[in-house]
Coordinates of N, CA and C in Angstrom, one line a residue:
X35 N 10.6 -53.4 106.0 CA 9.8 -54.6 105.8 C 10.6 -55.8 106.2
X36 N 9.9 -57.0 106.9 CA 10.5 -58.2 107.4 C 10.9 -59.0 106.2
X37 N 12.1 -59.6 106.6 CA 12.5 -60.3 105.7 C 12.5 -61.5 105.8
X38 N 11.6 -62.2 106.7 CA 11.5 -63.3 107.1 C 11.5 -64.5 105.8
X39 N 11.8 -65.7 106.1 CA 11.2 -66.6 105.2 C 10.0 -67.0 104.5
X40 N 8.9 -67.3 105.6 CA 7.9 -66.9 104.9 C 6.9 -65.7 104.2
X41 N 7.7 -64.8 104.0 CA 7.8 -63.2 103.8 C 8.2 -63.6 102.0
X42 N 9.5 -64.4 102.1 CA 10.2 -64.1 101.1 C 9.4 -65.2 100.0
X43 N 8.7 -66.3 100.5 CA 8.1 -67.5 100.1 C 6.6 -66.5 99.6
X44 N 5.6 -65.7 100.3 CA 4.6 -65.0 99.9 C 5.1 -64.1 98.2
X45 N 6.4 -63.6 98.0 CA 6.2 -63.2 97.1 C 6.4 -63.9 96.2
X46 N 7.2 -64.9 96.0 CA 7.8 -66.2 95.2 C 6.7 -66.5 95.1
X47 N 5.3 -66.8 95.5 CA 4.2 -67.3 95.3 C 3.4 -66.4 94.4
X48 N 3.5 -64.8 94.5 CA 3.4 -63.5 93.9 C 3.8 -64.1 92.6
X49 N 4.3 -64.3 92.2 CA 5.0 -64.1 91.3 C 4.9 -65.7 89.9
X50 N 4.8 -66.6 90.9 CA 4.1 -67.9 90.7 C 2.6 -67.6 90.2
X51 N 2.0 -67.1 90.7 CA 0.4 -66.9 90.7 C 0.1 -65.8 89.5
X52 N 1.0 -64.8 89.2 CA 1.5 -64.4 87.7 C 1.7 -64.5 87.0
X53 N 2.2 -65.5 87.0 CA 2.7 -66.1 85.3 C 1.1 -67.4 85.4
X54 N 0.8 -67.8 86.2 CA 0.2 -68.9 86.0 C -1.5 -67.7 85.2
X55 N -1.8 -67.1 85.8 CA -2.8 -66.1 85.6 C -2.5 -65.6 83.9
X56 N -1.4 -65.0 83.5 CA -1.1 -65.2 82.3 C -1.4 -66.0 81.2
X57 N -1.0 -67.2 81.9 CA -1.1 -68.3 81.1 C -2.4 -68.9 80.9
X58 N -3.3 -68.9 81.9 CA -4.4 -69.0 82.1 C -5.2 -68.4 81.2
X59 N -5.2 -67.0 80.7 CA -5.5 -65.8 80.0 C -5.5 -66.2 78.3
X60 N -3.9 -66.7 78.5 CA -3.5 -66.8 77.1 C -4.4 -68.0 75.8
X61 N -4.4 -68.8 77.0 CA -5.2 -70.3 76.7 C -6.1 -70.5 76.7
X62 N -6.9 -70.1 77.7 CA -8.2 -70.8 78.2 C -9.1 -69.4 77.8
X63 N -8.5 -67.9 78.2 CA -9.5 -66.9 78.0 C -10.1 -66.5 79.0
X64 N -9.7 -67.0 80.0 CA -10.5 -66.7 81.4 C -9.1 -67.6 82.9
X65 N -9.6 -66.6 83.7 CA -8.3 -66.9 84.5 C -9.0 -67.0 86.4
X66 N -8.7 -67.4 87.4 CA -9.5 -67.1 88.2 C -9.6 -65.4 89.1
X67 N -10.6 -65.2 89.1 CA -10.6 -63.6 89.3 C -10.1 -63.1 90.6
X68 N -10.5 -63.9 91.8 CA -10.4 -63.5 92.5 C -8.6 -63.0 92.6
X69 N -8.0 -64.1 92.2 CA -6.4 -64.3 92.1 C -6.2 -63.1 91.2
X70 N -6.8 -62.5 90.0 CA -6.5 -61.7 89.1 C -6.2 -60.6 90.2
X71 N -7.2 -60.1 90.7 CA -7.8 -59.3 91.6 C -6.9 -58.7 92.3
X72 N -6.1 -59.6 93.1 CA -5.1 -59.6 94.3 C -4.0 -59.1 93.7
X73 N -3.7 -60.0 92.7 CA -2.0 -59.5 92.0 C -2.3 -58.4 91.2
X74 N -3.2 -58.1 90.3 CA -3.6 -56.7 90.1 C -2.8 -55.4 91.7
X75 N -4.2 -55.7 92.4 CA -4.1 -54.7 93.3 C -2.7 -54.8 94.3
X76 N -2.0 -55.7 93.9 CA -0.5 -55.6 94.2 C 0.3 -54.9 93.8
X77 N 0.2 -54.2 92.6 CA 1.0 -53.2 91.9 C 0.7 -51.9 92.6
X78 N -0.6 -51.9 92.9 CA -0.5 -50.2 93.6 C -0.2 -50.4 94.8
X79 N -0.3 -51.3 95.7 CA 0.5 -51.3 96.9 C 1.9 -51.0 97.0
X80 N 2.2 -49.6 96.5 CA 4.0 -49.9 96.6 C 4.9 -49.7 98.0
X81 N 3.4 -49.3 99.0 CA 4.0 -48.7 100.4 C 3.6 -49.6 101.1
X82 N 3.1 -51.0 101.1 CA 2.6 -51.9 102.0 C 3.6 -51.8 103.4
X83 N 3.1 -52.2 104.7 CA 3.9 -52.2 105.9 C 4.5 -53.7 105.1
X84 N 4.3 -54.7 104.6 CA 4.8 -56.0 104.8 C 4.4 -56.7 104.0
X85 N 4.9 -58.3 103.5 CA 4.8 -58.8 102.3 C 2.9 -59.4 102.4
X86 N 2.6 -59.9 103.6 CA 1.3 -59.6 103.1 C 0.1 -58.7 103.2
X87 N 0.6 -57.7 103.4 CA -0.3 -56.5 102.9 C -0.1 -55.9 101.6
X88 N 0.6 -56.5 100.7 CA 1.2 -56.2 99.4 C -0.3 -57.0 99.0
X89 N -0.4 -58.0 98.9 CA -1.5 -58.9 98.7 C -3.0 -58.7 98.7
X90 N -3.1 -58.2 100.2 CA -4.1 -58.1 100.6 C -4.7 -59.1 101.7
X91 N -3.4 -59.7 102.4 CA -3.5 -61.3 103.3 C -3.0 -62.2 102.3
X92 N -2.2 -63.0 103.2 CA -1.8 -64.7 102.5 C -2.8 -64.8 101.5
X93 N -3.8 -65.1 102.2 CA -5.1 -65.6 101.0 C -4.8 -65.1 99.6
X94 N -4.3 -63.7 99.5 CA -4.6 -62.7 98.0 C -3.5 -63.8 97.2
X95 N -2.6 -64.8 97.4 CA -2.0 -65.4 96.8 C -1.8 -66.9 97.0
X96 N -3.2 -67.1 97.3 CA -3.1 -69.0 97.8 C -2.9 -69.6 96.8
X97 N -3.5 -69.1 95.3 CA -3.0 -69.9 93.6 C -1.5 -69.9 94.1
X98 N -0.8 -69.3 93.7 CA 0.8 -69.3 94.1 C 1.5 -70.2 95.2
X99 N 1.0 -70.3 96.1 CA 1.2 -70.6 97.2 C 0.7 -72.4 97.2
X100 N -0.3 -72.7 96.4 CA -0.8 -74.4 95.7 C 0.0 -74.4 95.1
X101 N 0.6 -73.7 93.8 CA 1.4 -73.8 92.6 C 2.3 -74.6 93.5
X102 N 3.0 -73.7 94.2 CA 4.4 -74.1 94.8 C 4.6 -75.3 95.7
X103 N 3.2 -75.2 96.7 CA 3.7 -76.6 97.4 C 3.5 -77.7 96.3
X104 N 2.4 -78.0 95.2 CA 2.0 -79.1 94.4 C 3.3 -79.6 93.9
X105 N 4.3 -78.0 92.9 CA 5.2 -78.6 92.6 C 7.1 -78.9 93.4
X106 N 7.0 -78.3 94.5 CA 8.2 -78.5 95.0 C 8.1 -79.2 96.3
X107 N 6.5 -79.1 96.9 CA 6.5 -80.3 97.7 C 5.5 -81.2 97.8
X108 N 4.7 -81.7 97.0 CA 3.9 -82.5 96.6 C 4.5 -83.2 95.4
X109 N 5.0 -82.6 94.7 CA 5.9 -82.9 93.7 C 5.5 -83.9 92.6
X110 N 4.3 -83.0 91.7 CA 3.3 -83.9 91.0 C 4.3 -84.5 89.8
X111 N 3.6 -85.3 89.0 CA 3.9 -86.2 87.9 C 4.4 -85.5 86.9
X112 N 3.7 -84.4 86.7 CA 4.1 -83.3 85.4 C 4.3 -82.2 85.8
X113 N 5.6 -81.9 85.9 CA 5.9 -80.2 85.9 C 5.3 -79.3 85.2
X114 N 4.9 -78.3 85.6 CA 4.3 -77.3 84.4 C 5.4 -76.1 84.0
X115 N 6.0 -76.9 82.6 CA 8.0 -76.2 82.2 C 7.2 -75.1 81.8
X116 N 6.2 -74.9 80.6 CA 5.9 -73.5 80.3 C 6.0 -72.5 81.4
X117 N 5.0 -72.7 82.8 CA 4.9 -71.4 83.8 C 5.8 -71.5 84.3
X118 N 6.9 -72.5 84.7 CA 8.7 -72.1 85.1 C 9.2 -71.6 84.4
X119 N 9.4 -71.5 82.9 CA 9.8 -70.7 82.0 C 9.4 -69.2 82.2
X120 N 8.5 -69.2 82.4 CA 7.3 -67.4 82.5 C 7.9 -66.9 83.8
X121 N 8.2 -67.4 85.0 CA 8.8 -67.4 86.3 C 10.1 -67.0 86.3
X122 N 11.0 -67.8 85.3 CA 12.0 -67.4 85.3 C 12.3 -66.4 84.8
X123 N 11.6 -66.3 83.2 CA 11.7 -65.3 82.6 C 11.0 -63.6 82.9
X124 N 10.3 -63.8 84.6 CA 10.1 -62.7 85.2 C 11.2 -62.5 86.1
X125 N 11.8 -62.9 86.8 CA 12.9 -63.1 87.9 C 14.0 -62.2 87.0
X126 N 14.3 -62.6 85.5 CA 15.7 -62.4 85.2 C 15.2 -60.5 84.4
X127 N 13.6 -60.6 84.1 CA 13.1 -59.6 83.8 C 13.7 -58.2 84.7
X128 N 13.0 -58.8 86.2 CA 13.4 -58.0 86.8 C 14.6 -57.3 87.1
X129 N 15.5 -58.3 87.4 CA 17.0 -57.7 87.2 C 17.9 -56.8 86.3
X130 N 17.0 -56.8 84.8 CA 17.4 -55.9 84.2 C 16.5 -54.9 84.0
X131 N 15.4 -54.7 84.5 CA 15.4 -53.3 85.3 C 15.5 -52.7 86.4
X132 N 16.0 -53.4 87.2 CA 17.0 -52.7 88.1 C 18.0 -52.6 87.3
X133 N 18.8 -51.9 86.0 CA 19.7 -51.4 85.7 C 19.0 -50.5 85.0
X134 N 18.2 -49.9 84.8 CA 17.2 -48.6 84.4 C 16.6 -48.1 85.4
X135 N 17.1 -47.5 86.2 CA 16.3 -46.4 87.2 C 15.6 -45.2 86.6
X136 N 15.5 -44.9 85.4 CA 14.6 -44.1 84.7 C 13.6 -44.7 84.5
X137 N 13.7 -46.1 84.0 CA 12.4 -46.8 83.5 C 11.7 -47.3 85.2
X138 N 12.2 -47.6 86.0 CA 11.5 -47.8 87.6 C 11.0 -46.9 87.9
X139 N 11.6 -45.3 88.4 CA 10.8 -44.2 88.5 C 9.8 -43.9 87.5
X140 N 9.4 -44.4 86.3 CA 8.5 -43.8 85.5 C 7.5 -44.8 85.7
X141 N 7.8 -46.1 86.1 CA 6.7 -47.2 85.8 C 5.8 -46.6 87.4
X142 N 6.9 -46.1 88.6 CA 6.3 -46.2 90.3 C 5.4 -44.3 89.8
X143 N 5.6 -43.8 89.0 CA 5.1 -42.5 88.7 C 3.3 -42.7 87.9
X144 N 3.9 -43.7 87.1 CA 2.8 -44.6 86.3 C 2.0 -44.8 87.4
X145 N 2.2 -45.4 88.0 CA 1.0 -46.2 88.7 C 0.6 -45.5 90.1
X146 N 1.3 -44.7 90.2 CA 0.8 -43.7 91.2 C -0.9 -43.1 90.6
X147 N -0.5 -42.3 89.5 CA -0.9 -41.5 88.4 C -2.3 -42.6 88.3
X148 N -2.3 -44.0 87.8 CA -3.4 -44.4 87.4 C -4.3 -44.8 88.7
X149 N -4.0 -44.7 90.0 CA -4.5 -45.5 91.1 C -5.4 -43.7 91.6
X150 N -4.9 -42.5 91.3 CA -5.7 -41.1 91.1 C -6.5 -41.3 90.5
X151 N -6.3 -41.9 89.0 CA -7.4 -41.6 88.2 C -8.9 -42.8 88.1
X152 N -8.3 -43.5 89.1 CA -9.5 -45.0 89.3 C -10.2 -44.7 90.5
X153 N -10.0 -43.8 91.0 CA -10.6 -43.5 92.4 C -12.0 -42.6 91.7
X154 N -11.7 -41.9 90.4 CA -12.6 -41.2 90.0 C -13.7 -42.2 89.1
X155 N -12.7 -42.9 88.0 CA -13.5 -43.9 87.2 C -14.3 -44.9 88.5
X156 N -13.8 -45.2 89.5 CA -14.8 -46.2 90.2 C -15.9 -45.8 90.8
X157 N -15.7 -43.7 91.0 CA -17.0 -43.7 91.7 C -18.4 -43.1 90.8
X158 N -17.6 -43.2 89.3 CA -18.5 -42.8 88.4 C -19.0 -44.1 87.5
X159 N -18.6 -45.1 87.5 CA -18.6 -46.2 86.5 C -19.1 -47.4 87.2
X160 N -20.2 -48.2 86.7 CA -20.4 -49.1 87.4 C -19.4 -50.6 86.6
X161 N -18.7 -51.2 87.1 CA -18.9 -52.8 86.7 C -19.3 -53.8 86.9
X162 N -20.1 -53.9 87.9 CA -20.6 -55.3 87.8 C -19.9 -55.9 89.2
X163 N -20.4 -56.8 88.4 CA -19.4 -57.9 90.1 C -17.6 -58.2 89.6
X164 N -17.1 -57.5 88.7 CA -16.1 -57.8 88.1 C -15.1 -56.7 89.4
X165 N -14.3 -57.8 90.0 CA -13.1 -57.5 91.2 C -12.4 -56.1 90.5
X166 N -12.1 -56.1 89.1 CA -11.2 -55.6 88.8 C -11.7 -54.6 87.4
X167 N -11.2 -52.9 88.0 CA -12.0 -52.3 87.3 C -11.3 -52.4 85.7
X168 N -12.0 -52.5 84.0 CA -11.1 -52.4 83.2 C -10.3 -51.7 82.5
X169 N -10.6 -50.7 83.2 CA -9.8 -49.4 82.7 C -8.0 -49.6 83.7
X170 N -8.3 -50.1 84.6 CA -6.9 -50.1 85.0 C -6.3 -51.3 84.6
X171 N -6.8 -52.7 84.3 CA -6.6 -53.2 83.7 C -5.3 -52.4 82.5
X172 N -6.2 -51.9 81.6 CA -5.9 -51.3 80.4 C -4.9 -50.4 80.9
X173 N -4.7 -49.4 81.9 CA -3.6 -49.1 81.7 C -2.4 -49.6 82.2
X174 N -2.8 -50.5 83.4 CA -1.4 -51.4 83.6 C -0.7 -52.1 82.6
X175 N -1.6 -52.5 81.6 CA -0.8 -53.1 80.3 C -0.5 -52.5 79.3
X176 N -0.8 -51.0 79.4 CA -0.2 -50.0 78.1 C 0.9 -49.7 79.0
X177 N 1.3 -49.6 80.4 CA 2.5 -49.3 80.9 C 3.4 -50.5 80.8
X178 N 2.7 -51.8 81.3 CA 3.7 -52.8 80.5 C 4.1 -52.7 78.8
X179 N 3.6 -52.4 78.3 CA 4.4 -52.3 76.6 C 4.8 -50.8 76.7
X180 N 4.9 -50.3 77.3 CA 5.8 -49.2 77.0 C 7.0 -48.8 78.0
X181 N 6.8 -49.7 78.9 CA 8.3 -50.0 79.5 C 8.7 -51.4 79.7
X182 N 8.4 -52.4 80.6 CA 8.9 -53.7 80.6 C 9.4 -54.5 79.4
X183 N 8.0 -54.3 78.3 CA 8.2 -55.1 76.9 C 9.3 -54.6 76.4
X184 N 10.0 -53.6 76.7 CA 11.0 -52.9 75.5 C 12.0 -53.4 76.0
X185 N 12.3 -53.9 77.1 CA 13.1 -55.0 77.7 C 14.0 -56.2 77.0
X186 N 14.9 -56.9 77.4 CA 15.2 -58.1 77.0 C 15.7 -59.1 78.1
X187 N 15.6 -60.2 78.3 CA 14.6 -61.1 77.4 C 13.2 -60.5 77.0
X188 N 12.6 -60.7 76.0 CA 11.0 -60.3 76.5 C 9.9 -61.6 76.4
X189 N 9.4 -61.6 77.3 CA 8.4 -62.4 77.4 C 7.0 -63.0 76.3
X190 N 7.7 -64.1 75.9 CA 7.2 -64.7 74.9 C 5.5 -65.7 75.3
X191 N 4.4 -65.0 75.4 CA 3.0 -66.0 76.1 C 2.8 -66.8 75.0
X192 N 2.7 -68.0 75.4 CA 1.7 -68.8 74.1 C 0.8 -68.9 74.7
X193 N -0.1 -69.3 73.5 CA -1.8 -69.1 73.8 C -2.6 -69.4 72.4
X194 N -3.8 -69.5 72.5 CA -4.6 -69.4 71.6 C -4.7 -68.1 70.5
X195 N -4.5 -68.3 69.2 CA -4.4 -66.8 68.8 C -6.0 -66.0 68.8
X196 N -7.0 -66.9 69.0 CA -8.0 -65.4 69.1 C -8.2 -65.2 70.3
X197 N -7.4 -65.7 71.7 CA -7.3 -65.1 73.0 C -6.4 -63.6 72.9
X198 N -5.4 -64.0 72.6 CA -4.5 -62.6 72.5 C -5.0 -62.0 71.2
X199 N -5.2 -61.9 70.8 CA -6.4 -60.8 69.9 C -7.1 -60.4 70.1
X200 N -7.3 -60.5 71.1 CA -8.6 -59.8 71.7 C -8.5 -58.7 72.9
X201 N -8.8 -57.7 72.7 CA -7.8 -56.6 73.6 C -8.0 -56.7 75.0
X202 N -9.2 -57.5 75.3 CA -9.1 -57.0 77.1 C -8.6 -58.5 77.6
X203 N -8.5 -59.4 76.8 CA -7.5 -60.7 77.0 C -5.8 -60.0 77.1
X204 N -5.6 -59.5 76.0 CA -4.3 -59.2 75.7 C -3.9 -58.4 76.9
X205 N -4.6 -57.3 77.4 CA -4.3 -56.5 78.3 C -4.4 -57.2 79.6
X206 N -5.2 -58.1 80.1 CA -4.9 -58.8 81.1 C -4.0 -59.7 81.3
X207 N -3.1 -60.3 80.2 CA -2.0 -61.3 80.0 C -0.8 -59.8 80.5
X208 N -1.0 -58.7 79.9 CA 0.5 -57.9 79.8 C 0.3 -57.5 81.6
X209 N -1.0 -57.2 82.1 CA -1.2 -56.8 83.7 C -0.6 -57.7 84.5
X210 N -1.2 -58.9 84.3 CA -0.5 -60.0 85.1 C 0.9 -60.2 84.9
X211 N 1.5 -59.6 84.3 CA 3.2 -60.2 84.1 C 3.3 -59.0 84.5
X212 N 2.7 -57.3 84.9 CA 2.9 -56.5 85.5 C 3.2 -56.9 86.6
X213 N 2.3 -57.6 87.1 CA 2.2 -58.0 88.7 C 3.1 -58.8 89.0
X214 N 3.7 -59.6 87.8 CA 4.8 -60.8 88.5 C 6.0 -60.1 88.3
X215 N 6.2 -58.9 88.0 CA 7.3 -57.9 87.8 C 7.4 -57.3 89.3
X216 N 6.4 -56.9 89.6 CA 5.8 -56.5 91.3 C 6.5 -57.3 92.6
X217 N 6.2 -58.5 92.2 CA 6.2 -59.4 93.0 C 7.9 -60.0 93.2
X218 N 8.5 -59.7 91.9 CA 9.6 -60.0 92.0 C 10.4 -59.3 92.2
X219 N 10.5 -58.1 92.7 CA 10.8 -57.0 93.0 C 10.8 -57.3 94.6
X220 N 9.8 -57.2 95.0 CA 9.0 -57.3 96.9 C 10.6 -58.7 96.7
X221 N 10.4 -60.0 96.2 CA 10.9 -61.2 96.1 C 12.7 -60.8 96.7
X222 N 13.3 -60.3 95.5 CA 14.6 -60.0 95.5 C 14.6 -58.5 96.9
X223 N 13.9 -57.9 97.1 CA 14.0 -56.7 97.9 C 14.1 -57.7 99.5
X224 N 13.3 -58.8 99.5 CA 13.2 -59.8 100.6 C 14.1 -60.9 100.8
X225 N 15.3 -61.0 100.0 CA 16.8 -61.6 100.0 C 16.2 -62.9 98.8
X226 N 15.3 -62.9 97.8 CA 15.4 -64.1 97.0 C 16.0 -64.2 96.1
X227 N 16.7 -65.1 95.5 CA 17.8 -65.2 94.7 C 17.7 -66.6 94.4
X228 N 18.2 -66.5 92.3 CA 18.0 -67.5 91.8 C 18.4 -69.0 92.4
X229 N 19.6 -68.9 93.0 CA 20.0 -69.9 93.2 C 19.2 -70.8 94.5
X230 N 18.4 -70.3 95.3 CA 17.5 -70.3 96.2 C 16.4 -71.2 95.5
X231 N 16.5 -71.2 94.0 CA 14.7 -72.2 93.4 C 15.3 -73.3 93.1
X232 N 16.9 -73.7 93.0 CA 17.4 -74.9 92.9 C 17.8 -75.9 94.6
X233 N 18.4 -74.7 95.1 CA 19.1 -75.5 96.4 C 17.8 -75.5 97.3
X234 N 17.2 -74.9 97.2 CA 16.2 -74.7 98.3 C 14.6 -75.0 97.9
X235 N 14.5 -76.1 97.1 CA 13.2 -76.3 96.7 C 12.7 -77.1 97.6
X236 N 12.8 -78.0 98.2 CA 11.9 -78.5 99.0 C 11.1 -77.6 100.3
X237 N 12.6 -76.6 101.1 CA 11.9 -76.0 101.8 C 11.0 -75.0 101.5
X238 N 11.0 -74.1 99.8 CA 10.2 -73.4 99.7 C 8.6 -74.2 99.8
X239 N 8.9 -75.3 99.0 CA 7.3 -76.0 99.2 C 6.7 -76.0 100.2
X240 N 7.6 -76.8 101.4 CA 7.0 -77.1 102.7 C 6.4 -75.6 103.0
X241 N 7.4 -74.6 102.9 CA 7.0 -73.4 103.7 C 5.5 -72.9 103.3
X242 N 5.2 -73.4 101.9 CA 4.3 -72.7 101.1 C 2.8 -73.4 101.9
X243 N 3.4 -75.2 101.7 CA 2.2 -75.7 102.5 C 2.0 -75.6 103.6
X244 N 3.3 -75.1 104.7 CA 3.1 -75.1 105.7 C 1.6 -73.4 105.9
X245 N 2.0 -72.3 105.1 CA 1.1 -71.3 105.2 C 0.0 -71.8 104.8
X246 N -0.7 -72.7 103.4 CA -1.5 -72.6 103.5 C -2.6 -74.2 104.6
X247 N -2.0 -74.5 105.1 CA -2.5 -75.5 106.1 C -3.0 -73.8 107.6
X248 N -1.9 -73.4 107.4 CA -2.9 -72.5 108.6 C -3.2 -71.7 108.1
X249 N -3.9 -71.5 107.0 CA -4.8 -71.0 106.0 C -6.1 -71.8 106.0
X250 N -5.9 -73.5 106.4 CA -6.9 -74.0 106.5 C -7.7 -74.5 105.1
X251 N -6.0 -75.0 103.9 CA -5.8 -75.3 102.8 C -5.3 -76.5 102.8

């Protein structure tokens, strides 16, 4: 897979567009789908030729990809510290499972396993106009609490408490931080590194806006 810059800026944005989706979930109860959609269907992509076919095209990550130019190169008035918190706290996530290669093979076994069993629920189940069937939903987030969550740091969402009380909220907040697990994986596999969100913030923005201007954003 290329390691290019704007390669490495598509997952950064992966992963931006995760935590923000979370958060979204946690608070509001409703998050934008099509973005759900994309970073969802980014976890079964584990064999993509390249960082945007992990996605589904640039496009599957243009939230991410706004996030980033607004705040590192538009460089609005109010930071949003919560989803940098959720960002970081996925970034450092991931590095401590890369020190469980039991728990990585079981999660890439996981999701092999459930992308078999959706092939059957989608041609028997109808949903609607809903991008994202709920049964995978559901099990991407019983595989997040039964490996990531058992983790440390663990990821602390605030939110509304009758949002996360409510199971197919709760399960879409644990999916989405599946996916910014995903993402930060592709991230660090494509040379990103913490020190890269300090020294290197301006050019990640430009780069971010530079994609989505020829996106036609």
């Amino acid at each position: 897979m290329s390691t290019s810059y704007p390669d490495r800026t598509l997952a950064l944005a992966g992963i931006c567009q995760a935590a923000r989706l979370a958060q979204d979930l946690a608070r509001r109860g409703k998050t934008d789908k099509v973005a759900f959609a994309a970073s969802i269907q980014s976890i079964l992509r584990m064999d993509a030729v390249n960082a945007p076919a992990v996605y589904g095209g640039e496009a599957g990550v243009a939230l991410g990809l706004t996030l980033l130019r607004d705040q590192l190169h538009v460089r609005v008035q109010t930071p949003d510290i919560e989803g940098v918190r959720y960002i970081l706290s996925l970034i450092q996530l991931e590095r401590t499972l890369a020190k469980h290669p039991d728990m990585l093979a079981r999660i890439g076994h996981d999701i092999t396993h459930a992308e078999t069993q959706m092939k059957f629920f989608e041609e028997t189940e109808n949903t609607g106009d809903d991008p994202v069937h709920p049964r995978l939903v559901e099990k991407l987030a019983e595989l997040y609490t039964q490996t990531i969550s058992t983790l440390t740091p663990r990821i602390m969402v605030n939110g509304e408490h009758g949002n996360l009380t409510y199971p197919a909220i709760a399960a879409g907040v644990r999916a989405a931080l599946l996916a910014g697990i995903r993402s930060a994986v592709l991230w660090r596999q494509l040379g990103g590194r913490r020190w890269q969100l300090l020294f290197m913030r301006r050019n990640i923005g430009a780069q971010a806006a530079a994609i989505l201007k020829k996106m036609g954003q």
